[in-house]
CSV table of C-alpha atoms in Angstrom, one decimal:
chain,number,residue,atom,x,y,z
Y,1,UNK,CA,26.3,22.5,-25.4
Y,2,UNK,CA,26.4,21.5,-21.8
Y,3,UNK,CA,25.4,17.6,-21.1
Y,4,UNK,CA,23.1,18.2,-18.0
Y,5,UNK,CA,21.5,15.1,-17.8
Y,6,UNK,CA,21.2,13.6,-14.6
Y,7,UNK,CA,22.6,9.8,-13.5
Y,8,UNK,CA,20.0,7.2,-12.1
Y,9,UNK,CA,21.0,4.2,-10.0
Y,10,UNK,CA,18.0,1.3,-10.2
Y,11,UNK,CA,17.6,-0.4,-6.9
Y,12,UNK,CA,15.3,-3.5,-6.7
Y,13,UNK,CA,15.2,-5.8,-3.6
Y,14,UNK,CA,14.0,-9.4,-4.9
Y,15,UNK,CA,13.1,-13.0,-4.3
Y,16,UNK,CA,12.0,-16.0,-6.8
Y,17,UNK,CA,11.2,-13.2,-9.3
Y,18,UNK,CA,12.5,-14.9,-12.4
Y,19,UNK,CA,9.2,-15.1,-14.1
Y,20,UNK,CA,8.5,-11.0,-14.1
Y,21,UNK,CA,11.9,-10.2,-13.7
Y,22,UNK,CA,13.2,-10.0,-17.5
Y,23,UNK,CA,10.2,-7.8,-18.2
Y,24,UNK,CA,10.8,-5.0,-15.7
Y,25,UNK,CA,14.5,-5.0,-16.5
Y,26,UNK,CA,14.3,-4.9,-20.2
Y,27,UNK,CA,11.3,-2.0,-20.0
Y,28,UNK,CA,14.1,0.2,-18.1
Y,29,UNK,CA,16.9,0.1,-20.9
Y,30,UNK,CA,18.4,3.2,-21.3
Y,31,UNK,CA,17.0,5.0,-18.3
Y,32,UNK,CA,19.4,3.6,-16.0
Y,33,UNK,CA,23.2,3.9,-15.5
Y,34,UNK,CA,23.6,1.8,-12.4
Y,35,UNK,CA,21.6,-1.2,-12.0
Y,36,UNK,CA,21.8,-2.5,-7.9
Y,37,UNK,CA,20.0,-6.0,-7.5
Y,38,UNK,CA,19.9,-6.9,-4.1
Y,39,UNK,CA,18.4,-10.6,-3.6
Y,40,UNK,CA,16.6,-11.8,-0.2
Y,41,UNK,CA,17.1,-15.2,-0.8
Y,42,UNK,CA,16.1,-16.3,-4.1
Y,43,UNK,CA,16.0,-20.6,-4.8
Y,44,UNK,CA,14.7,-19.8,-8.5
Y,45,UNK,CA,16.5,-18.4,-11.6
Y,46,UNK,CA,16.4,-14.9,-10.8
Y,47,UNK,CA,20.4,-14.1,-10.0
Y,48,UNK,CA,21.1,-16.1,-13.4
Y,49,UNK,CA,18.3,-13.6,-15.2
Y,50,UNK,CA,20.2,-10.5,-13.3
Y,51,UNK,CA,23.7,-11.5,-14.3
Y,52,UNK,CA,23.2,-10.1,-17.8
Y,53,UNK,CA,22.3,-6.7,-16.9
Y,54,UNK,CA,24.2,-5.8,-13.9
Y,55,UNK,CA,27.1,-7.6,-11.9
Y,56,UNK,CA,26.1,-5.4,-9.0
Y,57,UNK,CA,24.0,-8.1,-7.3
Y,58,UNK,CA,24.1,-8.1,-3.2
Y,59,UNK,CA,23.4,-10.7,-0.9
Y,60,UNK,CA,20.5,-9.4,2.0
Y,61,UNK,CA,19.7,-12.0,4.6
Y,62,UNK,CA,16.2,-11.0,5.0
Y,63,UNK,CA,15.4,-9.5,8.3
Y,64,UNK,CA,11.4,-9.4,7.8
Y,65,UNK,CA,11.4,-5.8,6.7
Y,66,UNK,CA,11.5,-4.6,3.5
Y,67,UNK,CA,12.4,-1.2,4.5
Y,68,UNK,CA,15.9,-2.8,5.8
Y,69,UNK,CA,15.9,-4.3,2.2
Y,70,UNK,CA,15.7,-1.2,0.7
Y,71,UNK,CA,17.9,1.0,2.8
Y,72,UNK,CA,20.6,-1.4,1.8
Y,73,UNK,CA,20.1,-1.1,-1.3
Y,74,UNK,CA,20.0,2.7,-1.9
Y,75,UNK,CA,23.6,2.6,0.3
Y,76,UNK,CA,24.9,1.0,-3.2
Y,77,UNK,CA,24.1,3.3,-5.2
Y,78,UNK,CA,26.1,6.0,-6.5
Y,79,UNK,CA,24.3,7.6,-8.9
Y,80,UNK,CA,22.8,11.5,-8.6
Y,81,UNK,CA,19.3,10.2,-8.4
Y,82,UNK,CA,17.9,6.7,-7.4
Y,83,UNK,CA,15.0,4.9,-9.0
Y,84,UNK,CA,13.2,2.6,-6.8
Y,85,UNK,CA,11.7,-0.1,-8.7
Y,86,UNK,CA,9.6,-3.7,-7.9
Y,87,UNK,CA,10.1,-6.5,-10.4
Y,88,UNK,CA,6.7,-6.8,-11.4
Y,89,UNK,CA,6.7,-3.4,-12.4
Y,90,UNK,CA,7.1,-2.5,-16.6
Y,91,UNK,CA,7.4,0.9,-18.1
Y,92,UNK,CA,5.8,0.4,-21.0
Y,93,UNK,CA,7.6,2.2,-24.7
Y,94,UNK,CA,5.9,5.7,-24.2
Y,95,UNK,CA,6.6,6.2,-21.0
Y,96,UNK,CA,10.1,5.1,-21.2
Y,97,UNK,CA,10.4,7.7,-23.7
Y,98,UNK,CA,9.0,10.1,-21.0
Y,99,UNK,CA,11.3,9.1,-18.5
Y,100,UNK,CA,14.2,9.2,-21.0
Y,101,UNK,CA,13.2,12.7,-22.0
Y,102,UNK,CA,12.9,13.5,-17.5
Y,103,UNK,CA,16.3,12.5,-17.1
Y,104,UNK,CA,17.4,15.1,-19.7
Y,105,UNK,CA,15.4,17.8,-18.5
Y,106,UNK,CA,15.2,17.6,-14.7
Y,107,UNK,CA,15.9,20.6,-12.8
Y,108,UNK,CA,18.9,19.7,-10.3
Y,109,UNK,CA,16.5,21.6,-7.5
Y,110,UNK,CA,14.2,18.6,-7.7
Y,111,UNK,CA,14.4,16.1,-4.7
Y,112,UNK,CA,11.9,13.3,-5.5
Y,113,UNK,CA,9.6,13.0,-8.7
Y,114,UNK,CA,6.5,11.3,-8.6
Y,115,UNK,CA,5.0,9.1,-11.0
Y,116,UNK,CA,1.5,7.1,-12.0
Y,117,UNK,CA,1.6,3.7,-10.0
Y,118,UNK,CA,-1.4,2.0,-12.3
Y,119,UNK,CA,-2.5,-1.0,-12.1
Y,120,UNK,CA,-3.6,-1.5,-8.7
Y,121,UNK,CA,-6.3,-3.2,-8.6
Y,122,UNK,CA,-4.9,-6.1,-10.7
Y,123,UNK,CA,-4.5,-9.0,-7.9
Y,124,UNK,CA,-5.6,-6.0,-5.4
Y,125,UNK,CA,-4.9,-6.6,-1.6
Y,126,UNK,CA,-4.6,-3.0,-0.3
Y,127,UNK,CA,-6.0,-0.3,-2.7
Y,128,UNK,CA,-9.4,0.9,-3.8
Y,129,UNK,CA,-8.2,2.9,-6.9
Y,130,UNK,CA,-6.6,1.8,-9.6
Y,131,UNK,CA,-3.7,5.0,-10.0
Y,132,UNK,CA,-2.0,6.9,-7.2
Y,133,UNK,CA,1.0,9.1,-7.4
Y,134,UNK,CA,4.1,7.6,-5.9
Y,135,UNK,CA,7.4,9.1,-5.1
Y,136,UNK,CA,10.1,7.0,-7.3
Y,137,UNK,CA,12.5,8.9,-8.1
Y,138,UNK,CA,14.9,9.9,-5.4
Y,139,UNK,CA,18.2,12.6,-5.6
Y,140,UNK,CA,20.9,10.3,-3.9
Y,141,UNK,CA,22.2,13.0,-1.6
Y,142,UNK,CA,20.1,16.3,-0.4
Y,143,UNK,CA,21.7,19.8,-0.1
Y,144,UNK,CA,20.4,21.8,2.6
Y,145,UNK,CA,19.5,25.0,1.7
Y,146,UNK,CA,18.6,28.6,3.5
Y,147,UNK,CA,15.4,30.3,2.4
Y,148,UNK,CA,13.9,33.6,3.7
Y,149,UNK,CA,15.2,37.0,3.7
Y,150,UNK,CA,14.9,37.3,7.0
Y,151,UNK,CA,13.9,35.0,9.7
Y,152,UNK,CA,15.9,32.5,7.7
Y,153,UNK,CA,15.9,28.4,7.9
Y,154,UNK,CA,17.1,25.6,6.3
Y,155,UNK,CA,14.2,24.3,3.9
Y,156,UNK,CA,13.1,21.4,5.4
Y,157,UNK,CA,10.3,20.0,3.1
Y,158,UNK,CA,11.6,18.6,-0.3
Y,159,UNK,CA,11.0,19.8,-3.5
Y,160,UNK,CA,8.7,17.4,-4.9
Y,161,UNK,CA,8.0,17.4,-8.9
Y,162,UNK,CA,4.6,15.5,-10.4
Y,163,UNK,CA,5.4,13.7,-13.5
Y,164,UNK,CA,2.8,12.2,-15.8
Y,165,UNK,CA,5.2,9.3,-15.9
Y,166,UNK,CA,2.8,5.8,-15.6
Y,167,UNK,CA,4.6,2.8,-14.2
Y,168,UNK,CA,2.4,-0.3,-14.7
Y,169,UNK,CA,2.2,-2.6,-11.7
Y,170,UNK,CA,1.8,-5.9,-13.0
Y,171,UNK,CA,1.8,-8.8,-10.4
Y,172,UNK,CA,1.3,-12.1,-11.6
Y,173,UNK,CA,-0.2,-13.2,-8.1
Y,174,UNK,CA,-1.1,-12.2,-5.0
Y,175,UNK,CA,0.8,-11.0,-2.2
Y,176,UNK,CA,-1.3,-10.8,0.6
Y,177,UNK,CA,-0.7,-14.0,2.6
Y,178,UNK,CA,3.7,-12.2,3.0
Y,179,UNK,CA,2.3,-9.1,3.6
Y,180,UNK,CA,0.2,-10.3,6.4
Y,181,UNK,CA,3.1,-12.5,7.6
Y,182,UNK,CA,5.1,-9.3,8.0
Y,183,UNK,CA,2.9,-7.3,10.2
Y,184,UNK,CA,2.9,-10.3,12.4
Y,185,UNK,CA,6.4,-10.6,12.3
Y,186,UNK,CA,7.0,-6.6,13.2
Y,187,UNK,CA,4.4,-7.1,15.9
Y,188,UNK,CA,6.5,-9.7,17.5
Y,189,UNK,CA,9.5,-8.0,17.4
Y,190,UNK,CA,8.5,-4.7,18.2
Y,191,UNK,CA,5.3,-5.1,20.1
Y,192,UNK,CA,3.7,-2.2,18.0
Y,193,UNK,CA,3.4,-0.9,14.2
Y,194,UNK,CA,3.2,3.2,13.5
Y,195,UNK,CA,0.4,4.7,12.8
Y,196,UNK,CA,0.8,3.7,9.0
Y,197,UNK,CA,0.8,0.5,8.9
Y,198,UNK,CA,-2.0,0.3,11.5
Y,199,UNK,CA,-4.4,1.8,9.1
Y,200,UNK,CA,-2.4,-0.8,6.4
Y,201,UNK,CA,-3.1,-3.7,7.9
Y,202,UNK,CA,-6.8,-3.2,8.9
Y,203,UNK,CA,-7.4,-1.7,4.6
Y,204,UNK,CA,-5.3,-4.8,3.2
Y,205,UNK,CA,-7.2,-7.7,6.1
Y,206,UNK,CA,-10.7,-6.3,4.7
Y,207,UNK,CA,-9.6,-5.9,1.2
Y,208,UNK,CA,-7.8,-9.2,1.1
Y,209,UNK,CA,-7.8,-11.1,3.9
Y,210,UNK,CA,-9.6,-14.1,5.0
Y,211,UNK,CA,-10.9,-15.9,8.1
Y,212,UNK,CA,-7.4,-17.0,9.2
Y,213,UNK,CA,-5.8,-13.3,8.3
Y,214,UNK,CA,-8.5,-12.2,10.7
Y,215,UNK,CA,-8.4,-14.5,13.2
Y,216,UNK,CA,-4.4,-14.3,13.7
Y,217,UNK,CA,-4.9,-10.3,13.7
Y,218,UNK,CA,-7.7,-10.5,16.5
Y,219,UNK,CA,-5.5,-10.3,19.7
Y,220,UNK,CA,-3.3,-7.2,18.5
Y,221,UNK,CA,-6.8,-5.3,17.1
Y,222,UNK,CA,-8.3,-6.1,20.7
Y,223,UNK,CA,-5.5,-4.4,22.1
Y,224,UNK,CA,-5.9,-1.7,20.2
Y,225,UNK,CA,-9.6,-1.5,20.5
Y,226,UNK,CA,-8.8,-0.8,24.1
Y,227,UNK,CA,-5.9,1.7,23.5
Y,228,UNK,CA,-6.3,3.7,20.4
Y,229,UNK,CA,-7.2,7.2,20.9
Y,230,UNK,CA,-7.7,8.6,17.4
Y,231,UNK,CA,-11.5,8.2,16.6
Y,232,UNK,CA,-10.7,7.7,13.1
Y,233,UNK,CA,-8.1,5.3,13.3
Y,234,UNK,CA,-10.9,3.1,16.2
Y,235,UNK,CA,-13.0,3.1,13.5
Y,236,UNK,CA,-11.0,0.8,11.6
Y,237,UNK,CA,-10.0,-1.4,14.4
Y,238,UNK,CA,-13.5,-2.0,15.7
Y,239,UNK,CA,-14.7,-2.8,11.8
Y,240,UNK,CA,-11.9,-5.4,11.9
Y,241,UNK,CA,-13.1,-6.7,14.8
Y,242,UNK,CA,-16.6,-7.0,13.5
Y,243,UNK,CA,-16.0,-8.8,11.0
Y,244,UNK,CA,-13.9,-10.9,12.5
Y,245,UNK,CA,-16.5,-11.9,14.9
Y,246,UNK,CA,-18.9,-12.1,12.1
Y,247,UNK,CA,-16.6,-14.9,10.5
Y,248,UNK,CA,-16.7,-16.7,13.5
Y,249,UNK,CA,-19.9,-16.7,14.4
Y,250,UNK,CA,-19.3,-15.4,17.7
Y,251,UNK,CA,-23.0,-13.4,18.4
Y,252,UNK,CA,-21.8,-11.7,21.7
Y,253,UNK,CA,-18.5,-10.7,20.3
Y,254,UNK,CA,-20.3,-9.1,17.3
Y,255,UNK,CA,-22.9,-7.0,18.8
Y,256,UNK,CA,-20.5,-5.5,21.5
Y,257,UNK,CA,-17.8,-4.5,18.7
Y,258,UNK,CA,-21.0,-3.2,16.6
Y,259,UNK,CA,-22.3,-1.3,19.4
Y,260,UNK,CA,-19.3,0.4,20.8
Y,261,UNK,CA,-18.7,1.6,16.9
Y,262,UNK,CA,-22.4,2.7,17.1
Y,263,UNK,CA,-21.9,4.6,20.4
Y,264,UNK,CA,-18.9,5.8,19.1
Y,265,UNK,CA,-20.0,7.6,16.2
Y,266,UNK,CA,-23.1,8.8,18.2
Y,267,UNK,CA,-20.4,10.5,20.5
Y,268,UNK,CA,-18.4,12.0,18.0
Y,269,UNK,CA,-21.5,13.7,15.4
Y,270,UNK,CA,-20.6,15.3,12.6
Y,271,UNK,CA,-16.5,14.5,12.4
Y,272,UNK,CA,-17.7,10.5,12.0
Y,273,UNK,CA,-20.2,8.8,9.8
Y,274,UNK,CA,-21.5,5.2,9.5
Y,275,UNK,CA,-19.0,3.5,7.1
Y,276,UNK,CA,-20.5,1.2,4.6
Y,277,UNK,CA,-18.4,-1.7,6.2
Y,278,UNK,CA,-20.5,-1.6,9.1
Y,279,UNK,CA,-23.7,-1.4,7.2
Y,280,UNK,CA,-22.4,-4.4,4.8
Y,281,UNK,CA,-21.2,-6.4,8.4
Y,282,UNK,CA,-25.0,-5.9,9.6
Y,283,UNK,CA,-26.0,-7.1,6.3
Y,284,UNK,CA,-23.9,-9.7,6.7
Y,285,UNK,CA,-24.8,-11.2,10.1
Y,286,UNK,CA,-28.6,-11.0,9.4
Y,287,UNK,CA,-28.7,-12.7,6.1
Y,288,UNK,CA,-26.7,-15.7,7.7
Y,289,UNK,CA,-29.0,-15.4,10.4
Y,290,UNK,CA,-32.5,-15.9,8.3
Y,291,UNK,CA,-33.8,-12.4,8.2
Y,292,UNK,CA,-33.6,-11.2,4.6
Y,293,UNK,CA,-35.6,-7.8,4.7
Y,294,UNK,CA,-33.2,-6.3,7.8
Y,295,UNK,CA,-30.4,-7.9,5.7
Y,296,UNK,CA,-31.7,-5.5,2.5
Y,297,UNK,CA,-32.1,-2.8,4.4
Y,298,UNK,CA,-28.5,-3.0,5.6
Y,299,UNK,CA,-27.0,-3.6,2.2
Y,300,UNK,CA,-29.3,-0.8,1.1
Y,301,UNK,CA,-27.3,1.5,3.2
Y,302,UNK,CA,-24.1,0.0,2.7
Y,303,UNK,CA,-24.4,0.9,-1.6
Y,304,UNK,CA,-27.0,4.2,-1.1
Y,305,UNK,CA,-26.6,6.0,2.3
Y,306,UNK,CA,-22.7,5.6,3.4
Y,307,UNK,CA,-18.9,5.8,1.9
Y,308,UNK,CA,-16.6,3.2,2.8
Y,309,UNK,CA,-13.2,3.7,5.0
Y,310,UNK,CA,-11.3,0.9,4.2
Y,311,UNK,CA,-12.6,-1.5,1.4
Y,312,UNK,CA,-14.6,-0.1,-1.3
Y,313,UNK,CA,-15.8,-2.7,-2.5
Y,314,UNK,CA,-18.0,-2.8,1.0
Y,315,UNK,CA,-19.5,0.5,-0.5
Y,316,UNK,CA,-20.3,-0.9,-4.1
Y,317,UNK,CA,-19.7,-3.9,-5.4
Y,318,UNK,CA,-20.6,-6.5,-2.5
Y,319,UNK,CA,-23.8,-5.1,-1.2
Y,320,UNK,CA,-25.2,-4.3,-5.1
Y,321,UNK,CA,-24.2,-8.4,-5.6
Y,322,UNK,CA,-26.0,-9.1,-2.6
Y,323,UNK,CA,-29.0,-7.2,-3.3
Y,324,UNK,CA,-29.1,-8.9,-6.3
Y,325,UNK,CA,-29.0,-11.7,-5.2
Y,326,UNK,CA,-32.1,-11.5,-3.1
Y,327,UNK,CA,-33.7,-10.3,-6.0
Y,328,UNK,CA,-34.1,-6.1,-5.2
């Protein structure tokens, strides 16, 4: 019988992770054949811990983005597919299994499998759910193919496969204050972030960020405020602005950022709705300005009448505390 199975390279980009990184490495025996460590910089124990499982362990002076850290990374490898994993990541014994049995069985067709990322909300800066399908595991080198009887083109759009495969995330602290740091930095050097990591950094400042994250953040959101064109993606920017101007107290700053996200919702009925971070924001300023009953009604709104864009915890959580709080 024909061995078809396939061979996976590990790639992991790390730093200081000598207190996780024994865990995510050991949780991965026997689904790799290649394991590619590339380090960033570490002042801790973490080549010493890498040194008994791989001598392919590369040098990366860190350039601010982790994207250059992992482009580098996959350029090791040589494997026919490559599995891009974190250190505080572990696969626990079932799911190994699964992945074991994957490598096996995967059709040479597929381009990228997906798996579980769980776990998120553990030391949460960025996400409001707790399990998202991720693409992990990639085949090293694409073939292009022709498709259509007629009319014919070269299939463009990978062939993607869903496994039920969970991959615990499993940080043992929070990571906000780097990620924050590197928008900043790719601001700086590139006077602009894509569209992705716009909507990023405004989710991970109201998820996780606090009066300083905000307050560094102001001038490029201002900027924006007066540049952006998508309505969706304003919406966002003026919320971070709100609260920004909520935390510091600046009256003026706050009602004009409220009202031009009031006007601009007016203007743009049905395609946008209130978010509940605005309603939480106005529940906000009014409770630390005295007036409890509008503050109730807002929070009301925030948990009852609206979803949330960015933090969900603006939808649920934080007004229902409040509310309790004031005894409704």
């Amino acid at each position: 019988m024909t061995d078809n199975r396939i061979t996976i390279s590990v790639c992991t980009i790390v730093k200081n992770e000598g207190n996780v990184l024994k865990r995510c490495l050991d949780s991965l025996a026997g689904i790799y054949d290649e394991l590619i460590l590339v380090d960033t910089g570490s002042t801790d124990n973490t080549r010493e811990i890498a040194k008994k499982y791989t001598d392919k362990i590369y040098d990366f002076t860190w350039t601010g983005s982790f994207s250059d850290a992992r482009n580098f990374a996959f350029s090791k490898a040589t494997g026919d597919y490559i599995y891009s994993a974190d250190a505080d990541e572990i696969i626990d014994e079932e799911n190994r299994q699964k992945f074991l049995y994957l490598k096996q069985a995967l059709l040479p067709e597929i381009e990228i499998v997906e798996m579980h990322y769980t776990g998120q909300l553990t030391y949460n800066t960025t996400y409001n759910y707790n399990d998202e399908l991720r693409p992990k595991l990639y085949k090293r080198l694409r073939e292009f193919t022709w498709i259509d009887p007629v009319h014919e083109a070269v299939r463009l759009d990978p062939v993607v496969y869903e496994s039920d495969i969970k991959i615990i995330h499993a940080p043992t602290g929070n990571h906000s204050k780097r990620d924050f740091g590197a928008y900043l930095n790719a601001i700086e050097k590139d006077g602009q972030l894509s569209d992705h990591l716009k909507d990023m950094y405004a989710r991970e400042l109201f998820i996780s960020g606090d009066r300083e994250d905000f307050k560094k953040a102001e001038p490029y959101f201002k900027e924006m405020s007066e540049n952006e064109t998508d309505e969706d993606r304003l919406v966002k920017v003026l919320l971070v602005l709100i609260r920004n101007s909520r935390l510091e107290a600046n009256a003026p700053e706050f009602i004009k950022y409220s009202s031009r996200l009031f006007a601009l919702i007016s203007d743009n009925k049905p395609t946008l709705e209130i978010p509940s971070e605005l309603c939480f924001e106005m529940g906000e300023y009014f409770l630390n300005n005295g007036d409890k009953e509008e503050a109730k009604m807002w929070y009301i709104n925030a948990s009852e009448e609206t979803e949330s864009v960015l933090a969900l915890n603006c939808h649920d959580t934080l007004p229902k505390e409040r509310l309790s709080c004031l005894n409704l």
